[in-house]
PDB file of C-alpha atoms in Angstrom:
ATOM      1  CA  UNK N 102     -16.300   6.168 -15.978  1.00 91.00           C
ATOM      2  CA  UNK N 103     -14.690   5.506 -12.585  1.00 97.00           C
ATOM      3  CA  UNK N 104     -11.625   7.266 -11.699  1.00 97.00           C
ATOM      4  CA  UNK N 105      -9.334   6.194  -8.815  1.00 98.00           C
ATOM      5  CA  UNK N 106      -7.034   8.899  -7.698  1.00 97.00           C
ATOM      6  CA  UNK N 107      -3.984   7.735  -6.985  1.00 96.00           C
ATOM      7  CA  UNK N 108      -0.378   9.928  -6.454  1.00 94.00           C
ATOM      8  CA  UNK N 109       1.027   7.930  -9.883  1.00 94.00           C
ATOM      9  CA  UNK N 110       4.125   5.877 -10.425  1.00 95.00           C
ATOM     10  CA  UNK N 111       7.207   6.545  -8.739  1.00 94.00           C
ATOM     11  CA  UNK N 112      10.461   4.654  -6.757  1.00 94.00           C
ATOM     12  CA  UNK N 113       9.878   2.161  -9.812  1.00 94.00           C
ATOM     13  CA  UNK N 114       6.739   1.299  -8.680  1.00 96.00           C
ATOM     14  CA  UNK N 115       3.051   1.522 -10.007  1.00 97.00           C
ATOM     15  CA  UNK N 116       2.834   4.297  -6.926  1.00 97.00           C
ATOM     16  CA  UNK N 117       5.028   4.671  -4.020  1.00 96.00           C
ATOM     17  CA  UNK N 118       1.645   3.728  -1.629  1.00 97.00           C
ATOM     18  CA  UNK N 119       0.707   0.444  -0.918  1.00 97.00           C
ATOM     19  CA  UNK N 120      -2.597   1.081  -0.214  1.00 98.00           C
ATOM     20  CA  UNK N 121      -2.769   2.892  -4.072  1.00 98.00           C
ATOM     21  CA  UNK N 122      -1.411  -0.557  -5.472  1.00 98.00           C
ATOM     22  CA  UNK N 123      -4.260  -2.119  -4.206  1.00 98.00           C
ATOM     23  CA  UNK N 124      -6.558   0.057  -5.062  1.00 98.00           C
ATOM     24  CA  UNK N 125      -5.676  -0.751  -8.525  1.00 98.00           C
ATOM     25  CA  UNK N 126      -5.461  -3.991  -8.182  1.00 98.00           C
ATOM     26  CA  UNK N 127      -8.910  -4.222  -6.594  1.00 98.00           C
ATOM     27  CA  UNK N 128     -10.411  -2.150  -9.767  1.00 98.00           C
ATOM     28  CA  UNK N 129      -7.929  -4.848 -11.878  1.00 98.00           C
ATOM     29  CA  UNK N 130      -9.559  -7.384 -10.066  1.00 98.00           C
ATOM     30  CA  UNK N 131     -13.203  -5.671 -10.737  1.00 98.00           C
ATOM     31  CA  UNK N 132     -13.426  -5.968 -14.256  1.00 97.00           C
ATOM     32  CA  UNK N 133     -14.766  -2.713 -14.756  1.00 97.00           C
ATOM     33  CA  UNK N 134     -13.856   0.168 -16.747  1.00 97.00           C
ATOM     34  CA  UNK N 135     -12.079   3.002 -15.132  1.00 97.00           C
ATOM     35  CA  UNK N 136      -8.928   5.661 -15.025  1.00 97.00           C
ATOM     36  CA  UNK N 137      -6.679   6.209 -13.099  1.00 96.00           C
ATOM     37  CA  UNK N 138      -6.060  10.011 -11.764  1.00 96.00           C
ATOM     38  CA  UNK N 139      -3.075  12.044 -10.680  1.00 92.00           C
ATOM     39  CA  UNK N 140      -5.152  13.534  -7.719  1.00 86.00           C
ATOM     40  CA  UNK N 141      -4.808  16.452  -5.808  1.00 87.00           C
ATOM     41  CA  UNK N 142      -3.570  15.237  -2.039  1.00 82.00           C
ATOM     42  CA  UNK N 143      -4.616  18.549  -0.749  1.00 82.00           C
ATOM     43  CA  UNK N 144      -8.342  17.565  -1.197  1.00 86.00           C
ATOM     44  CA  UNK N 145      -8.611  14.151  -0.759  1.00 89.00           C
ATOM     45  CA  UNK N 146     -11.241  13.271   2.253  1.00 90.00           C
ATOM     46  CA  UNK N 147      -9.280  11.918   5.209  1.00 90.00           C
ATOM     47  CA  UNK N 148      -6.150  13.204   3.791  1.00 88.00           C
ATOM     48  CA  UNK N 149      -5.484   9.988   2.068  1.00 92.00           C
ATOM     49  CA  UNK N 150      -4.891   8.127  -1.381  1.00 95.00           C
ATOM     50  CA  UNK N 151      -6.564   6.574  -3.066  1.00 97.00           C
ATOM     51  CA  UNK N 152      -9.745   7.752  -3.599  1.00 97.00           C
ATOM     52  CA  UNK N 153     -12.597   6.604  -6.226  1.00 98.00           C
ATOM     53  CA  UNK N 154     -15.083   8.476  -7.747  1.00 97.00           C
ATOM     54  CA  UNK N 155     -18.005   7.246  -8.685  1.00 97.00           C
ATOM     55  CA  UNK N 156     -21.104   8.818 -10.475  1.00 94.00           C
ATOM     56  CA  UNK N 157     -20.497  11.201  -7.617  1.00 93.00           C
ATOM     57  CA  UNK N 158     -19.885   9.624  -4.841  1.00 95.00           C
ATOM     58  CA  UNK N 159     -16.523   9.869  -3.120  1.00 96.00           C
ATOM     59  CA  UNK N 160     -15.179   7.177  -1.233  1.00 97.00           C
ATOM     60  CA  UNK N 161     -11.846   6.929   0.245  1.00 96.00           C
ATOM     61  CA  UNK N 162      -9.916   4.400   2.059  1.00 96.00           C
ATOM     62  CA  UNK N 163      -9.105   0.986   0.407  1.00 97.00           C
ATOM     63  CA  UNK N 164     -11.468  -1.174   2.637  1.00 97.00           C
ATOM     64  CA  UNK N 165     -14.827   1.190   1.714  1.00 98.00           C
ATOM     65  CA  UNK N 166     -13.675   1.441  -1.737  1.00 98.00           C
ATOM     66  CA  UNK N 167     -13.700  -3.037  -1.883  1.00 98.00           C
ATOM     67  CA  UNK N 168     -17.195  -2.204   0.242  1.00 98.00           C
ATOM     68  CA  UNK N 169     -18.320  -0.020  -2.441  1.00 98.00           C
ATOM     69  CA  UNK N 170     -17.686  -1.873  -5.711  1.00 98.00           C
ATOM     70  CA  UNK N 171     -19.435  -5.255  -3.492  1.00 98.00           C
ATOM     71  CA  UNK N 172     -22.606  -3.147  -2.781  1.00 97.00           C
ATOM     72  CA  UNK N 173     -22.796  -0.784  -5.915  1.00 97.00           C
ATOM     73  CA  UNK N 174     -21.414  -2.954  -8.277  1.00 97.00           C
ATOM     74  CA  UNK N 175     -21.986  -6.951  -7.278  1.00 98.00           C
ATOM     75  CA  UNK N 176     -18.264  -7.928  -7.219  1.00 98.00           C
ATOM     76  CA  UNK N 177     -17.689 -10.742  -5.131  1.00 97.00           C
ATOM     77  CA  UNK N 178     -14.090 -10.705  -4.421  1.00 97.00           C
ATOM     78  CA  UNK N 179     -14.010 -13.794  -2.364  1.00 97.00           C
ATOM     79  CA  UNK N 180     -16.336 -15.659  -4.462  1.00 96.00           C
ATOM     80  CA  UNK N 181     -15.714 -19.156  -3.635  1.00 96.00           C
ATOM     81  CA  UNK N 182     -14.739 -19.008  -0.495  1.00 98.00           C
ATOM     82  CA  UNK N 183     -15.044 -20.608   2.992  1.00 98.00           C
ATOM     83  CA  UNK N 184     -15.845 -18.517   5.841  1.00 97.00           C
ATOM     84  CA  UNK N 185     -12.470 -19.747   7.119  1.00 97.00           C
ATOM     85  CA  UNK N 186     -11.144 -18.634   4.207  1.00 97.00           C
ATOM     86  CA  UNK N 187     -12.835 -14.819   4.225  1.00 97.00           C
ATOM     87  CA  UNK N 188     -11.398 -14.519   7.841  1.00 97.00           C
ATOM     88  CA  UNK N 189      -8.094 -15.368   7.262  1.00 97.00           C
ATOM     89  CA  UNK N 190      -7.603 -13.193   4.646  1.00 97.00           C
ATOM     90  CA  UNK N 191      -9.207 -10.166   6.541  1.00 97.00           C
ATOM     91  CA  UNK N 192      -6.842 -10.954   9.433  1.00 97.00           C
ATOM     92  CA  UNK N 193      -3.977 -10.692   6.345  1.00 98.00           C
ATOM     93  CA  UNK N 194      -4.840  -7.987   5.300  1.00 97.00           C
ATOM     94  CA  UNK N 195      -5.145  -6.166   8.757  1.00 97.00           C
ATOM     95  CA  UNK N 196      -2.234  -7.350   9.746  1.00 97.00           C
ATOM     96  CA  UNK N 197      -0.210  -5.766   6.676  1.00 98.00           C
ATOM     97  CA  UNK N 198      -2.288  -2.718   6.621  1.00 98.00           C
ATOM     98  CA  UNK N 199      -2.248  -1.702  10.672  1.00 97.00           C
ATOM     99  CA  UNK N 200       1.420  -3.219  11.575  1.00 97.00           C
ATOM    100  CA  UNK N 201       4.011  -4.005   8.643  1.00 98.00           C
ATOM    101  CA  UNK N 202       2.982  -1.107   7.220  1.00 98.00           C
ATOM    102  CA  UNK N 203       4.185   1.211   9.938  1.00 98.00           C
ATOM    103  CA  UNK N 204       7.556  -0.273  10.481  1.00 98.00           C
ATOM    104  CA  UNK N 205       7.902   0.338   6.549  1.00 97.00           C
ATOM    105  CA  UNK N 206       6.833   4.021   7.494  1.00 97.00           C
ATOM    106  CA  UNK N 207       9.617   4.086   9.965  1.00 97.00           C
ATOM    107  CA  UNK N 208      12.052   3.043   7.823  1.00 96.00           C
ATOM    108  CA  UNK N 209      11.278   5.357   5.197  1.00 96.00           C
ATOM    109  CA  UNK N 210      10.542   8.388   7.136  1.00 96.00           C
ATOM    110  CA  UNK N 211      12.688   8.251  10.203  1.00 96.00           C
ATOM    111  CA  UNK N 212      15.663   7.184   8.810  1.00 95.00           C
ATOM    112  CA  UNK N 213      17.242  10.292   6.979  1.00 95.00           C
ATOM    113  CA  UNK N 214      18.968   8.533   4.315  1.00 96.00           C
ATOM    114  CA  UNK N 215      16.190   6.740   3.027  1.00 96.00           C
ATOM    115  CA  UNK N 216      13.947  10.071   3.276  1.00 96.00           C
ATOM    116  CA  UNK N 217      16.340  11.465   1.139  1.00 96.00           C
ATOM    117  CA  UNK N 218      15.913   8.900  -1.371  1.00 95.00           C
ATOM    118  CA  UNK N 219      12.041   8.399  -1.382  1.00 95.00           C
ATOM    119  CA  UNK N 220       9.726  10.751   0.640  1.00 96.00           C
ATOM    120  CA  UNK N 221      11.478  14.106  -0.113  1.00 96.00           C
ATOM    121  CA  UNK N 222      10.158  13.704  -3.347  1.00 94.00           C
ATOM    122  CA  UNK N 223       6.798  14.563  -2.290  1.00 93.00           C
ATOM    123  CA  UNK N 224       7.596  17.991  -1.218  1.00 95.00           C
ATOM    124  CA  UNK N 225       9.431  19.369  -4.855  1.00 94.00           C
ATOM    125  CA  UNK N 226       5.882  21.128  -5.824  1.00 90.00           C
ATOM    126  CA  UNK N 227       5.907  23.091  -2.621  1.00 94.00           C
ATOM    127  CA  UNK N 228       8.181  26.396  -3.342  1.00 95.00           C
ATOM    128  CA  UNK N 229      11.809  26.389  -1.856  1.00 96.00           C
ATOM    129  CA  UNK N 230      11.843  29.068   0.505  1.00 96.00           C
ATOM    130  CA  UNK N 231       8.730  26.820   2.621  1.00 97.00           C
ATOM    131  CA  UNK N 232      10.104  23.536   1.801  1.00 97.00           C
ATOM    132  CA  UNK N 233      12.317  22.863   5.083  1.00 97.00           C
ATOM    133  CA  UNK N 234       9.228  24.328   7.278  1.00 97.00           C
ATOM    134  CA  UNK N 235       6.805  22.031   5.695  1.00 97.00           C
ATOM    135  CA  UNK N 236       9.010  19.020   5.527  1.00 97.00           C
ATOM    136  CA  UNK N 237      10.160  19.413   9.102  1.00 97.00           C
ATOM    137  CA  UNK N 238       5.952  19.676  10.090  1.00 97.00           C
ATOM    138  CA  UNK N 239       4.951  16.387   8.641  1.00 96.00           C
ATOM    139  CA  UNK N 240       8.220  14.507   9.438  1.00 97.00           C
ATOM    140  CA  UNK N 241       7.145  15.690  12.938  1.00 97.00           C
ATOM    141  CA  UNK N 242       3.594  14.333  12.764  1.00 97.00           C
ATOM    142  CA  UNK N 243       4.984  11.312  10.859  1.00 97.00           C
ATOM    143  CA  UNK N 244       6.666  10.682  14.393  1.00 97.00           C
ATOM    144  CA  UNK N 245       3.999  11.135  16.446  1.00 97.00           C
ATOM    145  CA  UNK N 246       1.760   8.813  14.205  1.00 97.00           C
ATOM    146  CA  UNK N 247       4.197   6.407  14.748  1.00 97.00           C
ATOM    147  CA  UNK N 248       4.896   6.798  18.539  1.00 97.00           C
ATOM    148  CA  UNK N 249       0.840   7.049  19.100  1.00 97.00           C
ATOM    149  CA  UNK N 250       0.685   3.630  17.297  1.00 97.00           C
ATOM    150  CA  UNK N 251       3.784   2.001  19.250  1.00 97.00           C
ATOM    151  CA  UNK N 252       5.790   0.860  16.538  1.00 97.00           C
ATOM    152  CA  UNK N 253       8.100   4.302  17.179  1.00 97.00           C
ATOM    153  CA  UNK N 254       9.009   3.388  20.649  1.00 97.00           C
ATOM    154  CA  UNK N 255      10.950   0.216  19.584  1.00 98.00           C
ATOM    155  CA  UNK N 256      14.349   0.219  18.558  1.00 97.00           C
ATOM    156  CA  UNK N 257      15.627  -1.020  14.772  1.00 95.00           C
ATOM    157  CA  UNK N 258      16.587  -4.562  16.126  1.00 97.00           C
ATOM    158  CA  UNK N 259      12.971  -4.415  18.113  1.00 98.00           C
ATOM    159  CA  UNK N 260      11.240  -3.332  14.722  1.00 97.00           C
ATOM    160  CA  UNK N 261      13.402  -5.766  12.699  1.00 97.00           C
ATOM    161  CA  UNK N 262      11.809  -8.919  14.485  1.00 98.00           C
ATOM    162  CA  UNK N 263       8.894  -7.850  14.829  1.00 98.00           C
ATOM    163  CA  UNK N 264       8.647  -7.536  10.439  1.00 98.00           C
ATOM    164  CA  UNK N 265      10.851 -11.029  10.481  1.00 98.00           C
ATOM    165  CA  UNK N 266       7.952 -12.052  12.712  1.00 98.00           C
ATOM    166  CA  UNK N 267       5.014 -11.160  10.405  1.00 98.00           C
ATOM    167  CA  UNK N 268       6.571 -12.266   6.873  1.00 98.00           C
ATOM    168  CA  UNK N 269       7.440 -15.670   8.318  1.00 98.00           C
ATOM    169  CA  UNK N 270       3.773 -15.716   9.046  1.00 98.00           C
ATOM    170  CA  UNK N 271       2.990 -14.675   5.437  1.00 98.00           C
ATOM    171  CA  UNK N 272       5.455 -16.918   3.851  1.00 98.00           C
ATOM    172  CA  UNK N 273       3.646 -20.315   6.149  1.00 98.00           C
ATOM    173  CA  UNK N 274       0.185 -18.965   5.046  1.00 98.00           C
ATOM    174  CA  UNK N 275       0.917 -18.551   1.155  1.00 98.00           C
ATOM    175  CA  UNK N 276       2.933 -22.005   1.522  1.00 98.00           C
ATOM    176  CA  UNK N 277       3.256 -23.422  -2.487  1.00 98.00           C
ATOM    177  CA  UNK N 278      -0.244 -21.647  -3.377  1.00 98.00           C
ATOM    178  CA  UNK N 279      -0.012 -19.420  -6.492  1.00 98.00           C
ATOM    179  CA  UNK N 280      -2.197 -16.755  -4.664  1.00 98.00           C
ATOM    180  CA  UNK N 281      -3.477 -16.663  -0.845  1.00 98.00           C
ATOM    181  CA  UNK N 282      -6.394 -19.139  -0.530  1.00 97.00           C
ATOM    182  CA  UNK N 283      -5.907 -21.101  -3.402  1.00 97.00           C
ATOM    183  CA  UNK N 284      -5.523 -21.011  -7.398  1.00 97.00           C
ATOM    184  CA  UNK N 285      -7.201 -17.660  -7.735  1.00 97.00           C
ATOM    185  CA  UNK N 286      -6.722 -14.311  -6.531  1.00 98.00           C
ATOM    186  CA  UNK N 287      -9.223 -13.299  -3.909  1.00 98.00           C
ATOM    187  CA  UNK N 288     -10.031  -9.890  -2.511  1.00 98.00           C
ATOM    188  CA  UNK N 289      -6.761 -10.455   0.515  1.00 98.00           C
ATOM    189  CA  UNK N 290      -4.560 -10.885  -2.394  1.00 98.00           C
ATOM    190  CA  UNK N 291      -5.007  -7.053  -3.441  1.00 98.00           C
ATOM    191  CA  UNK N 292      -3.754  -5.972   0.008  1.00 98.00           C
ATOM    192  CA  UNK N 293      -0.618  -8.785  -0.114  1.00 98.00           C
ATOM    193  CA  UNK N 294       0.568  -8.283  -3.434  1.00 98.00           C
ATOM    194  CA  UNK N 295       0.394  -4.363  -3.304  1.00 98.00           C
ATOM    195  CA  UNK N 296       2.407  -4.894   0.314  1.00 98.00           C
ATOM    196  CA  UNK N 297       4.778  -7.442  -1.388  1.00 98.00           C
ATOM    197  CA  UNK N 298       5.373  -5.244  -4.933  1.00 98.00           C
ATOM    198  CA  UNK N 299       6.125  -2.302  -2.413  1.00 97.00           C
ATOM    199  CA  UNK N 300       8.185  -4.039  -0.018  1.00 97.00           C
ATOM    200  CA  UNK N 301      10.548  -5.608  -2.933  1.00 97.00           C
ATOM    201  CA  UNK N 302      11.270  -1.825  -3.547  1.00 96.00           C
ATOM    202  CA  UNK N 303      15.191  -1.557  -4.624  1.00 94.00           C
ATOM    203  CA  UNK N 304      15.828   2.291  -3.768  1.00 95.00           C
ATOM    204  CA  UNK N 305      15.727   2.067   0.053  1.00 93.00           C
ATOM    205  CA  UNK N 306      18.671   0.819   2.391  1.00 91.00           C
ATOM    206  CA  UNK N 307      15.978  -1.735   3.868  1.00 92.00           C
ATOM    207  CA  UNK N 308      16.103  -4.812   6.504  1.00 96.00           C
ATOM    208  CA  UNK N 309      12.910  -5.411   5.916  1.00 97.00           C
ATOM    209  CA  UNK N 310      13.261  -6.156   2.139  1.00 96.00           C
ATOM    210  CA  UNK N 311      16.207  -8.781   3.109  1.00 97.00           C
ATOM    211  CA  UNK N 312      13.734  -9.889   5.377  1.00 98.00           C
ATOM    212  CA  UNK N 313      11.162 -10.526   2.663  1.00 98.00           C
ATOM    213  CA  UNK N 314      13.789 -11.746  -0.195  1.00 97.00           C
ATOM    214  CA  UNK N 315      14.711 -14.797   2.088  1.00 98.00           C
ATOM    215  CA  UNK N 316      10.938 -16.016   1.347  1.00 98.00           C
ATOM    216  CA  UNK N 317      11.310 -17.343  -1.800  1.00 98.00           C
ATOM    217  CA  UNK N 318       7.673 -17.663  -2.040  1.00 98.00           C
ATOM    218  CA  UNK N 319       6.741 -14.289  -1.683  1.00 98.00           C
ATOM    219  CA  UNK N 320       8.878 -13.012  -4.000  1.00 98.00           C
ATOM    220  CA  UNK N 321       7.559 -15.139  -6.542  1.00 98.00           C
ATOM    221  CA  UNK N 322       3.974 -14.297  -5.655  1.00 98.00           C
ATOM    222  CA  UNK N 323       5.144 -10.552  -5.592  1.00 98.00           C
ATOM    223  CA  UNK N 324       6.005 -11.176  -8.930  1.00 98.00           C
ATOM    224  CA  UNK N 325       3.207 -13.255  -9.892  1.00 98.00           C
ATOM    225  CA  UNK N 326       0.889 -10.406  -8.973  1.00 98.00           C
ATOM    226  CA  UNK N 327       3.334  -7.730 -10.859  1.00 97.00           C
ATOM    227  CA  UNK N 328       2.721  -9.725 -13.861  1.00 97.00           C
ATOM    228  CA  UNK N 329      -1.150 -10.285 -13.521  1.00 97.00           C
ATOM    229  CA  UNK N 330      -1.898  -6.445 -12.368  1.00 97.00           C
ATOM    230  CA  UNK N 331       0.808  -4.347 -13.981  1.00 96.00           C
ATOM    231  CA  UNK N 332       1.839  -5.509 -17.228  1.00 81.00           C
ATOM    232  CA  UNK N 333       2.624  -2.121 -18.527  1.00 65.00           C
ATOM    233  CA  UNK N 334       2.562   0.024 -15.024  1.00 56.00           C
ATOM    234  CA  UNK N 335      -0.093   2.481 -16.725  1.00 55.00           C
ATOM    235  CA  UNK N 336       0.783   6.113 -15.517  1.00 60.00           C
ATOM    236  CA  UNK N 337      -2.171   7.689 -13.863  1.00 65.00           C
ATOM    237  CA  UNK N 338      -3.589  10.989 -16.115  1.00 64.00           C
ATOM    238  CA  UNK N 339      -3.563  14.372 -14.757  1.00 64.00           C
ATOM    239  CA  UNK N 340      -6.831  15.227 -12.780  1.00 58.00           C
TER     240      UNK N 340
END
């Protein structure tokens, strides 16, 4: 069976990534049987969640994992589609997965209270006395990701429009739809809903989440997709 390591539920979500949510949604969307797997972070190729396995093979990364279950397995997640259609969902999805969701990583990294309440809970496994030495590492590479990328050389009113910007965009393209294109979900729609389940996320002190509740429409679709995808939020088994 396939197994999609994932880092499990947590912040009262199916798993604190976005890019995990739509992993499972994409296997949701498959059809086919699989688990889902507490993985071990430490081994994961590229250092990133989630990961299938599959008779084997390895594949990490959300966008070779969709490539994957296409070419191994014949799913057509866009089946139906115009090429208009294909493309603009592509450019969604890029556009949530290479820029909203690095000013999310700023607010949740950078900004010491909402570390506290989210991202601190990664480190509990590592032992005490090395805690504050490894935490203080990767918030330090955090900050360089996000300076190398540009987002960390803005300021929070900077950041702010620029995530106003980009779910204003998302809230004109989903317009009354039920899902992105249309009347069914379609391979884009793993990448939005994961984004919008995450973003609607109640622990963090977040402008970005006001941003997104004042588009009524996406927080129905966020919900729409909860519903669909997660109707019990299955917790992922140990590896």
């Amino acid at each position: 069976m396939l197994q999609l390591h994932v880092f499990g539920p947590a912040f009262g979500l199916p798993d604190p990534s976005p890019f995990c949510i739509k992993g499972i949604i994409l296997m949701e969307m498959s059809g086919l049987p699989y688990r889902q797997v507490r993985g071990n972070f430490r081994k994961a190729p590229k250092g990133k969640f989630p990961v299938l396995h599959d008779d084997g093979a390895v594949i990490p990364d959300t966008s070779f994992i969709r490539l994957h279950l296409e070419q191994k397995h014949g799913i057509d997640f866009d089946k139906g589609l115009s090429a208009e259609q294909r493309g603009l969902a592509w450019a969604v999805e890029k556009m949530l997965e290479d820029h909203l969701y690095w000013l999310v990583v700023h607010e949740r990294w950078a900004d010491p209270a909402n570390f506290d309440r989210g991202p601190r809970q990664f480190f509990d496994a590592v032992p005490a006395p090395l805690r504050p030495l490894v935490i203080a590492m990767v918030k330090r590479q955090v900050r360089r990701n996000l300076h190398g990328h540009g987002i960390g050389r803005h300021g929070d009113a900077e950041r702010l429009v620029l995530a106003q910007r980009a779910l204003d965009s998302l809230a004109g393209l989903l317009g009354g739809k039920p899902y992105l294109t249309g009347p069914d979900p379609c391979g884009g729609d793993a990448t939005l809903g994961a984004f919008m389940i995450a973003g609607l996320c109640e622990i963090f002190d977040s402008p970005i989440r006001g941003a997104l509740a004042e588009h009524a429409n996406l927080v129905a679709y966020a919900q729409r997709m909860r519903e669909r995808y997660f109707k019990t939020d299955a917790k992922a088994a140990p590896a």
